[in-house]
PDB file of C-alpha atoms in Angstrom:
ATOM      1  CA  GLY B1309     -12.296 -15.638 -32.919  1.00 80.00           C
ATOM      2  CA  GLU B1310     -11.758 -12.012 -32.099  1.00 87.00           C
ATOM      3  CA  ASN B1311      -8.250 -10.534 -32.177  1.00 93.00           C
ATOM      4  CA  VAL B1312      -7.462  -7.170 -30.599  1.00 96.00           C
ATOM      5  CA  GLU B1313      -4.225  -5.332 -31.342  1.00 97.00           C
ATOM      6  CA  GLN B1314      -3.127  -2.464 -29.088  1.00 97.00           C
ATOM      7  CA  HIS B1315      -0.454   0.195 -29.639  1.00 97.00           C
ATOM      8  CA  PRO B1316       1.863   1.424 -28.321  1.00 97.00           C
ATOM      9  CA  SER B1317       3.023  -1.032 -25.684  1.00 96.00           C
ATOM     10  CA  THR B1318       4.673   1.797 -23.735  1.00 97.00           C
ATOM     11  CA  LEU B1319       3.822   5.493 -23.843  1.00 98.00           C
ATOM     12  CA  SER B1320       5.678   8.200 -21.966  1.00 98.00           C
ATOM     13  CA  VAL B1321       4.219  11.723 -21.879  1.00 98.00           C
ATOM     14  CA  GLN B1322       4.906  14.907 -19.946  1.00 98.00           C
ATOM     15  CA  GLU B1323       2.480  15.766 -17.208  1.00 98.00           C
ATOM     16  CA  GLY B1324      -0.228  18.002 -18.637  1.00 97.00           C
ATOM     17  CA  ASP B1325       0.124  16.667 -22.183  1.00 98.00           C
ATOM     18  CA  SER B1326      -2.358  14.367 -23.914  1.00 98.00           C
ATOM     19  CA  ALA B1327      -2.026  10.609 -24.392  1.00 98.00           C
ATOM     20  CA  VAL B1328      -3.613   8.497 -27.119  1.00 98.00           C
ATOM     21  CA  ILE B1329      -3.779   4.709 -27.170  1.00 98.00           C
ATOM     22  CA  LYS B1330      -5.076   2.886 -30.222  1.00 98.00           C
ATOM     23  CA  CYS B1331      -6.689  -0.509 -30.741  1.00 98.00           C
ATOM     24  CA  THR B1332      -7.905  -2.449 -33.738  1.00 98.00           C
ATOM     25  CA  TYR B1333     -10.214  -5.468 -33.732  1.00 97.00           C
ATOM     26  CA  SER B1334     -10.933  -8.162 -36.268  1.00 95.00           C
ATOM     27  CA  ASP B1335     -14.503  -9.364 -35.696  1.00 92.00           C
ATOM     28  CA  SER B1336     -17.086  -7.082 -37.273  1.00 91.00           C
ATOM     29  CA  ALA B1337     -19.726  -8.590 -34.944  1.00 89.00           C
ATOM     30  CA  SER B1338     -18.067  -7.004 -31.902  1.00 90.00           C
ATOM     31  CA  ASN B1339     -20.202  -4.196 -30.581  1.00 88.00           C
ATOM     32  CA  TYR B1340     -18.876  -3.312 -27.137  1.00 89.00           C
ATOM     33  CA  PHE B1341     -15.466  -1.761 -26.489  1.00 93.00           C
ATOM     34  CA  PRO B1342     -14.365  -1.065 -22.905  1.00 93.00           C
ATOM     35  CA  TRP B1343     -11.134   0.363 -21.582  1.00 96.00           C
ATOM     36  CA  TYR B1344      -9.643  -0.857 -18.316  1.00 96.00           C
ATOM     37  CA  LYS B1345      -7.006   0.730 -16.128  1.00 97.00           C
ATOM     38  CA  GLN B1346      -4.783  -1.478 -14.002  1.00 97.00           C
ATOM     39  CA  GLU B1347      -2.524   0.008 -11.372  1.00 96.00           C
ATOM     40  CA  LEU B1348       0.424  -1.984 -10.130  1.00 92.00           C
ATOM     41  CA  GLY B1349      -0.699  -4.972  -8.077  1.00 89.00           C
ATOM     42  CA  LYS B1350      -4.395  -4.208  -8.466  1.00 94.00           C
ATOM     43  CA  ARG B1351      -7.339  -5.515 -10.417  1.00 95.00           C
ATOM     44  CA  PRO B1352      -8.422  -4.052 -13.777  1.00 94.00           C
ATOM     45  CA  GLN B1353     -11.074  -1.389 -13.409  1.00 93.00           C
ATOM     46  CA  LEU B1354     -13.381  -0.066 -16.103  1.00 92.00           C
ATOM     47  CA  ILE B1355     -12.732   3.593 -16.902  1.00 95.00           C
ATOM     48  CA  ILE B1356     -14.877   4.113 -19.982  1.00 95.00           C
ATOM     49  CA  ASP B1357     -16.695   2.058 -22.587  1.00 92.00           C
ATOM     50  CA  ILE B1358     -18.428   2.604 -25.903  1.00 92.00           C
ATOM     51  CA  ARG B1359     -21.050   0.725 -27.829  1.00 88.00           C
ATOM     52  CA  SER B1360     -21.094   0.281 -31.569  1.00 85.00           C
ATOM     53  CA  ASN B1361     -23.982   2.680 -32.147  1.00 84.00           C
ATOM     54  CA  VAL B1362     -21.928   5.576 -30.759  1.00 82.00           C
ATOM     55  CA  GLY B1363     -18.916   7.221 -32.383  1.00 90.00           C
ATOM     56  CA  GLU B1364     -17.519   9.069 -29.401  1.00 94.00           C
ATOM     57  CA  LYS B1365     -17.956   9.202 -25.642  1.00 94.00           C
ATOM     58  CA  LYS B1366     -16.396  11.548 -23.140  1.00 96.00           C
ATOM     59  CA  ASP B1367     -16.038  11.533 -19.374  1.00 94.00           C
ATOM     60  CA  GLN B1368     -14.120  14.518 -17.995  1.00 96.00           C
ATOM     61  CA  ARG B1369     -10.498  14.108 -19.169  1.00 97.00           C
ATOM     62  CA  ILE B1370     -11.092  10.762 -20.829  1.00 98.00           C
ATOM     63  CA  ALA B1371     -12.661  10.136 -24.220  1.00 98.00           C
ATOM     64  CA  VAL B1372     -13.044   7.150 -26.497  1.00 97.00           C
ATOM     65  CA  THR B1373     -13.655   7.193 -30.235  1.00 97.00           C
ATOM     66  CA  LEU B1374     -14.843   4.331 -32.396  1.00 96.00           C
ATOM     67  CA  ASN B1375     -14.599   3.846 -36.158  1.00 95.00           C
ATOM     68  CA  LYS B1376     -16.614   0.738 -36.995  1.00 93.00           C
ATOM     69  CA  THR B1377     -15.776   0.878 -40.681  1.00 94.00           C
ATOM     70  CA  ALA B1378     -12.061   0.773 -40.006  1.00 95.00           C
ATOM     71  CA  LYS B1379     -12.497  -1.455 -36.917  1.00 96.00           C
ATOM     72  CA  HIS B1380     -10.470   0.700 -34.632  1.00 95.00           C
ATOM     73  CA  PHE B1381     -11.055   2.589 -31.415  1.00 97.00           C
ATOM     74  CA  SER B1382      -8.898   4.899 -29.359  1.00 98.00           C
ATOM     75  CA  LEU B1383      -8.543   6.197 -25.814  1.00 98.00           C
ATOM     76  CA  HIS B1384      -7.697   9.856 -25.344  1.00 98.00           C
ATOM     77  CA  ILE B1385      -6.538  11.253 -22.015  1.00 98.00           C
ATOM     78  CA  THR B1386      -6.102  15.020 -21.800  1.00 97.00           C
ATOM     79  CA  GLU B1387      -4.220  17.061 -19.199  1.00 98.00           C
ATOM     80  CA  THR B1388      -2.470  13.966 -17.911  1.00 98.00           C
ATOM     81  CA  GLN B1389      -1.687  13.723 -14.204  1.00 97.00           C
ATOM     82  CA  PRO B1390       0.703  11.485 -12.219  1.00 96.00           C
ATOM     83  CA  GLU B1391      -2.206   9.305 -11.087  1.00 96.00           C
ATOM     84  CA  ASP B1392      -2.862   8.415 -14.724  1.00 98.00           C
ATOM     85  CA  SER B1393       0.299   6.292 -14.702  1.00 97.00           C
ATOM     86  CA  ALA B1394      -0.874   2.669 -15.085  1.00 98.00           C
ATOM     87  CA  VAL B1395      -1.364  -0.080 -17.636  1.00 97.00           C
ATOM     88  CA  TYR B1396      -4.365   0.433 -19.890  1.00 98.00           C
ATOM     89  CA  PHE B1397      -6.156  -2.382 -21.696  1.00 97.00           C
ATOM     90  CA  CYS B1398      -8.641  -2.138 -24.515  1.00 97.00           C
ATOM     91  CA  ALA B1399     -11.082  -4.966 -25.123  1.00 94.00           C
ATOM     92  CA  ALA B1400     -13.852  -6.039 -27.457  1.00 92.00           C
ATOM     93  CA  SER B1401     -16.936  -8.189 -27.088  1.00 87.00           C
ATOM     94  CA  LYS B1402     -19.989  -9.250 -29.055  1.00 81.00           C
ATOM     95  CA  SER B1403     -22.156  -8.872 -25.961  1.00 72.00           C
ATOM     96  CA  VAL B1404     -22.864  -5.475 -24.475  1.00 64.00           C
ATOM     97  CA  GLY B1405     -20.971  -5.300 -21.201  1.00 61.00           C
ATOM     98  CA  GLY B1406     -18.821  -8.203 -22.269  1.00 62.00           C
ATOM     99  CA  ALA B1407     -20.919 -10.597 -20.216  1.00 62.00           C
ATOM    100  CA  ASP B1408     -19.815 -13.674 -22.136  1.00 67.00           C
ATOM    101  CA  GLY B1409     -16.212 -12.593 -22.109  1.00 76.00           C
ATOM    102  CA  LEU B1410     -13.857  -9.928 -23.302  1.00 86.00           C
ATOM    103  CA  THR B1411     -10.963 -10.211 -25.733  1.00 91.00           C
ATOM    104  CA  PHE B1412      -8.226  -7.921 -24.482  1.00 93.00           C
ATOM    105  CA  GLY B1413      -5.354  -6.146 -26.151  1.00 96.00           C
ATOM    106  CA  LYS B1414      -1.918  -6.725 -24.664  1.00 96.00           C
ATOM    107  CA  GLY B1415      -1.870  -3.468 -22.776  1.00 96.00           C
ATOM    108  CA  THR B1416      -0.162  -0.070 -22.840  1.00 97.00           C
ATOM    109  CA  HIS B1417       2.073   1.030 -20.001  1.00 97.00           C
ATOM    110  CA  LEU B1418       1.418   4.774 -19.665  1.00 98.00           C
ATOM    111  CA  ILE B1419       4.141   6.719 -17.878  1.00 98.00           C
ATOM    112  CA  ILE B1420       3.498  10.322 -16.870  1.00 97.00           C
ATOM    113  CA  GLN B1421       6.759  12.243 -16.562  1.00 95.00           C
ATOM    114  CA  PRO B1422       6.738  15.064 -13.995  1.00 91.00           C
TER     115      PRO B1422
ATOM    116  CA  GLU I 795     -20.552  -4.061  -0.230  1.00 77.00           C
ATOM    117  CA  ALA I 796     -20.770  -5.376  -3.799  1.00 76.00           C
ATOM    118  CA  GLN I 797     -17.706  -7.439  -4.530  1.00 92.00           C
ATOM    119  CA  VAL I 798     -16.010 -10.385  -6.165  1.00 96.00           C
ATOM    120  CA  THR I 799     -13.752 -12.385  -3.869  1.00 97.00           C
ATOM    121  CA  GLN I 800     -11.078 -14.938  -4.700  1.00 98.00           C
ATOM    122  CA  ASN I 801      -9.195 -17.389  -2.525  1.00 98.00           C
ATOM    123  CA  PRO I 802      -6.393 -17.927  -2.076  1.00 98.00           C
ATOM    124  CA  ARG I 803      -4.729 -14.677  -3.085  1.00 97.00           C
ATOM    125  CA  TYR I 804      -1.313 -16.302  -3.344  1.00 97.00           C
ATOM    126  CA  LEU I 805      -0.446 -19.939  -3.900  1.00 97.00           C
ATOM    127  CA  ILE I 806       2.794 -21.788  -4.501  1.00 97.00           C
ATOM    128  CA  THR I 807       2.406 -25.438  -5.411  1.00 96.00           C
ATOM    129  CA  VAL I 808       4.189 -28.290  -7.159  1.00 97.00           C
ATOM    130  CA  THR I 809       3.578 -29.868 -10.532  1.00 97.00           C
ATOM    131  CA  GLY I 810       0.709 -32.332 -10.544  1.00 97.00           C
ATOM    132  CA  LYS I 811      -0.896 -31.414  -7.230  1.00 97.00           C
ATOM    133  CA  LYS I 812      -4.569 -30.649  -7.818  1.00 97.00           C
ATOM    134  CA  LEU I 813      -5.780 -27.250  -6.684  1.00 97.00           C
ATOM    135  CA  THR I 814      -8.906 -25.129  -6.697  1.00 98.00           C
ATOM    136  CA  VAL I 815      -9.162 -21.361  -6.748  1.00 98.00           C
ATOM    137  CA  THR I 816     -12.511 -20.168  -5.481  1.00 98.00           C
ATOM    138  CA  CYS I 817     -14.473 -17.189  -6.795  1.00 98.00           C
ATOM    139  CA  SER I 818     -17.601 -15.768  -5.221  1.00 98.00           C
ATOM    140  CA  GLN I 819     -19.765 -12.724  -5.992  1.00 96.00           C
ATOM    141  CA  ASN I 820     -22.527 -11.161  -3.939  1.00 94.00           C
ATOM    142  CA  MET I 821     -24.198  -9.140  -6.706  1.00 91.00           C
ATOM    143  CA  ASN I 822     -26.543 -11.854  -8.009  1.00 91.00           C
ATOM    144  CA  HIS I 823     -24.768 -11.740 -11.376  1.00 90.00           C
ATOM    145  CA  GLU I 824     -25.587 -14.366 -13.997  1.00 89.00           C
ATOM    146  CA  TYR I 825     -22.329 -14.111 -15.900  1.00 90.00           C
ATOM    147  CA  MET I 826     -18.936 -15.109 -14.512  1.00 92.00           C
ATOM    148  CA  SER I 827     -15.543 -15.540 -16.177  1.00 93.00           C
ATOM    149  CA  TRP I 828     -11.977 -16.557 -15.458  1.00 96.00           C
ATOM    150  CA  TYR I 829      -8.971 -14.829 -17.004  1.00 96.00           C
ATOM    151  CA  ARG I 830      -5.258 -15.317 -16.728  1.00 97.00           C
ATOM    152  CA  GLN I 831      -2.802 -12.443 -17.040  1.00 97.00           C
ATOM    153  CA  ASP I 832       0.757 -12.939 -18.235  1.00 95.00           C
ATOM    154  CA  PRO I 833       3.389 -10.251 -18.919  1.00 90.00           C
ATOM    155  CA  GLY I 834       3.194  -9.010 -22.493  1.00 88.00           C
ATOM    156  CA  LEU I 835       0.087 -11.078 -23.240  1.00 91.00           C
ATOM    157  CA  GLY I 836      -2.630  -9.095 -21.495  1.00 91.00           C
ATOM    158  CA  LEU I 837      -5.646 -10.902 -20.095  1.00 94.00           C
ATOM    159  CA  ARG I 838      -6.925 -14.038 -21.773  1.00 94.00           C
ATOM    160  CA  GLN I 839     -10.237 -15.691 -21.053  1.00 93.00           C
ATOM    161  CA  ILE I 840     -10.094 -19.270 -19.742  1.00 95.00           C
ATOM    162  CA  TYR I 841     -13.759 -20.170 -19.198  1.00 94.00           C
ATOM    163  CA  TYR I 842     -17.019 -18.355 -18.734  1.00 91.00           C
ATOM    164  CA  SER I 843     -20.462 -19.183 -17.415  1.00 91.00           C
ATOM    165  CA  MET I 844     -23.724 -17.590 -18.460  1.00 87.00           C
ATOM    166  CA  ASN I 845     -25.771 -19.181 -15.689  1.00 88.00           C
ATOM    167  CA  VAL I 846     -25.909 -22.077 -13.236  1.00 92.00           C
ATOM    168  CA  GLU I 847     -24.798 -25.326 -14.892  1.00 91.00           C
ATOM    169  CA  VAL I 848     -23.898 -23.450 -18.115  1.00 90.00           C
ATOM    170  CA  THR I 849     -20.179 -23.091 -18.858  1.00 93.00           C
ATOM    171  CA  ASP I 850     -18.158 -22.609 -22.019  1.00 91.00           C
ATOM    172  CA  LYS I 851     -14.541 -22.462 -23.088  1.00 92.00           C
ATOM    173  CA  GLY I 852     -12.721 -19.218 -23.612  1.00 90.00           C
ATOM    174  CA  ASP I 853      -9.494 -18.717 -25.526  1.00 90.00           C
ATOM    175  CA  VAL I 854      -7.119 -20.746 -23.322  1.00 95.00           C
ATOM    176  CA  PRO I 855      -9.098 -23.542 -21.586  1.00 97.00           C
ATOM    177  CA  GLU I 856      -6.499 -26.319 -21.786  1.00 97.00           C
ATOM    178  CA  GLY I 857      -5.511 -27.663 -18.367  1.00 97.00           C
ATOM    179  CA  TYR I 858      -8.425 -26.029 -16.532  1.00 98.00           C
ATOM    180  CA  LYS I 859     -11.879 -27.048 -15.384  1.00 98.00           C
ATOM    181  CA  VAL I 860     -14.723 -25.019 -13.945  1.00 98.00           C
ATOM    182  CA  SER I 861     -18.099 -25.665 -12.389  1.00 96.00           C
ATOM    183  CA  ARG I 862     -21.132 -23.502 -11.704  1.00 97.00           C
ATOM    184  CA  LYS I 863     -23.363 -25.308  -9.229  1.00 97.00           C
ATOM    185  CA  GLU I 864     -24.490 -22.125  -7.516  1.00 96.00           C
ATOM    186  CA  LYS I 865     -25.064 -18.699  -8.963  1.00 95.00           C
ATOM    187  CA  ARG I 866     -22.621 -16.957  -6.658  1.00 97.00           C
ATOM    188  CA  ASN I 867     -19.656 -19.358  -7.002  1.00 98.00           C
ATOM    189  CA  PHE I 868     -17.438 -20.198  -9.953  1.00 98.00           C
ATOM    190  CA  PRO I 869     -14.360 -22.216  -8.896  1.00 98.00           C
ATOM    191  CA  LEU I 870     -11.378 -22.772 -11.178  1.00 98.00           C
ATOM    192  CA  ILE I 871      -9.852 -26.248 -10.944  1.00 98.00           C
ATOM    193  CA  LEU I 872      -6.379 -27.273 -12.042  1.00 98.00           C
ATOM    194  CA  GLU I 873      -6.371 -31.076 -11.993  1.00 96.00           C
ATOM    195  CA  SER I 874      -2.648 -31.449 -12.690  1.00 97.00           C
ATOM    196  CA  PRO I 875      -0.931 -28.054 -12.602  1.00 97.00           C
ATOM    197  CA  SER I 876       2.163 -27.478 -14.704  1.00 97.00           C
ATOM    198  CA  PRO I 877       4.759 -24.663 -14.597  1.00 97.00           C
ATOM    199  CA  ASN I 878       3.222 -23.000 -17.683  1.00 97.00           C
ATOM    200  CA  GLN I 879       0.128 -22.324 -15.577  1.00 98.00           C
ATOM    201  CA  THR I 880       2.119 -19.998 -13.359  1.00 98.00           C
ATOM    202  CA  SER I 881       0.177 -16.775 -13.780  1.00 98.00           C
ATOM    203  CA  LEU I 882      -2.058 -14.139 -12.230  1.00 97.00           C
ATOM    204  CA  TYR I 883      -5.692 -15.251 -12.324  1.00 98.00           C
ATOM    205  CA  PHE I 884      -8.734 -12.992 -12.225  1.00 97.00           C
ATOM    206  CA  CYS I 885     -12.361 -13.902 -11.773  1.00 96.00           C
ATOM    207  CA  ALA I 886     -14.996 -11.469 -13.068  1.00 93.00           C
ATOM    208  CA  SER I 887     -18.776 -11.194 -13.029  1.00 92.00           C
ATOM    209  CA  SER I 888     -21.464  -9.105 -14.715  1.00 87.00           C
ATOM    210  CA  ASN I 889     -25.225  -8.939 -14.747  1.00 80.00           C
ATOM    211  CA  ARG I 890     -27.614 -10.212 -17.377  1.00 65.00           C
ATOM    212  CA  GLU I 891     -28.078  -6.761 -18.868  1.00 59.00           C
ATOM    213  CA  GLY I 892     -24.409  -6.812 -19.641  1.00 55.00           C
ATOM    214  CA  TYR I 893     -23.142  -3.879 -17.695  1.00 64.00           C
ATOM    215  CA  GLU I 894     -19.490  -3.692 -16.756  1.00 77.00           C
ATOM    216  CA  GLN I 895     -17.523  -6.715 -15.635  1.00 83.00           C
ATOM    217  CA  TYR I 896     -16.362  -6.558 -12.017  1.00 89.00           C
ATOM    218  CA  PHE I 897     -12.999  -8.163 -11.393  1.00 93.00           C
ATOM    219  CA  GLY I 898     -11.871  -9.948  -8.275  1.00 96.00           C
ATOM    220  CA  PRO I 899      -8.563  -9.035  -6.570  1.00 96.00           C
ATOM    221  CA  GLY I 900      -6.567 -11.717  -8.369  1.00 97.00           C
ATOM    222  CA  THR I 901      -4.800 -14.934  -7.379  1.00 98.00           C
ATOM    223  CA  ARG I 902      -1.083 -15.221  -8.009  1.00 97.00           C
ATOM    224  CA  LEU I 903      -0.256 -18.862  -8.685  1.00 98.00           C
ATOM    225  CA  THR I 904       3.245 -20.298  -8.927  1.00 98.00           C
ATOM    226  CA  VAL I 905       3.729 -23.907 -10.018  1.00 98.00           C
ATOM    227  CA  THR I 906       7.217 -25.320  -9.481  1.00 97.00           C
TER     228      THR I 906
END
């Protein structure tokens, strides 16, 4: 089955700086890669996703890049703000939208230092 | 309001006492899944369902059962709970076109 590795497990950055979280996956058939943000005590919420036919996608301060050859994808957050503090999960799926299930990384705890 | 609901939200029980966690969605979604979340392990899929009466195992199905008799409901059944099933459980649903998965609020289960 699919295996998703995520690094780092904890990331501390100064407010205003950029943060990068990286994931690798093992199954070359995976073609959908979402990123979820989970605040303390809350449910995971989708913040951005990318499909395998796209190399990069951006939404305001958040961007995701995908390298299918190397089987890795990354989340980039620019101009970080205190409300960005949360746990971020990457995931992979063979079905667009992950309808038949997502394989998640173990998460990155992002800490924004004031 | 489009949503996924779970009940109960918190449950403390004893080893061996059968329990059911309910999950319901009002978005007419075909696909539903159950995940468990444990510290340092992320979210792991337990079971998923692609339609009524169609279910399949995820990565960690041992000790769990599910059923999908109606499109909107996808209960998770623990026939004989054990302490290693203490976890935070999330139900999720998505539509046939495979847009994003919507997660329920979570059920925190403690088995003593």
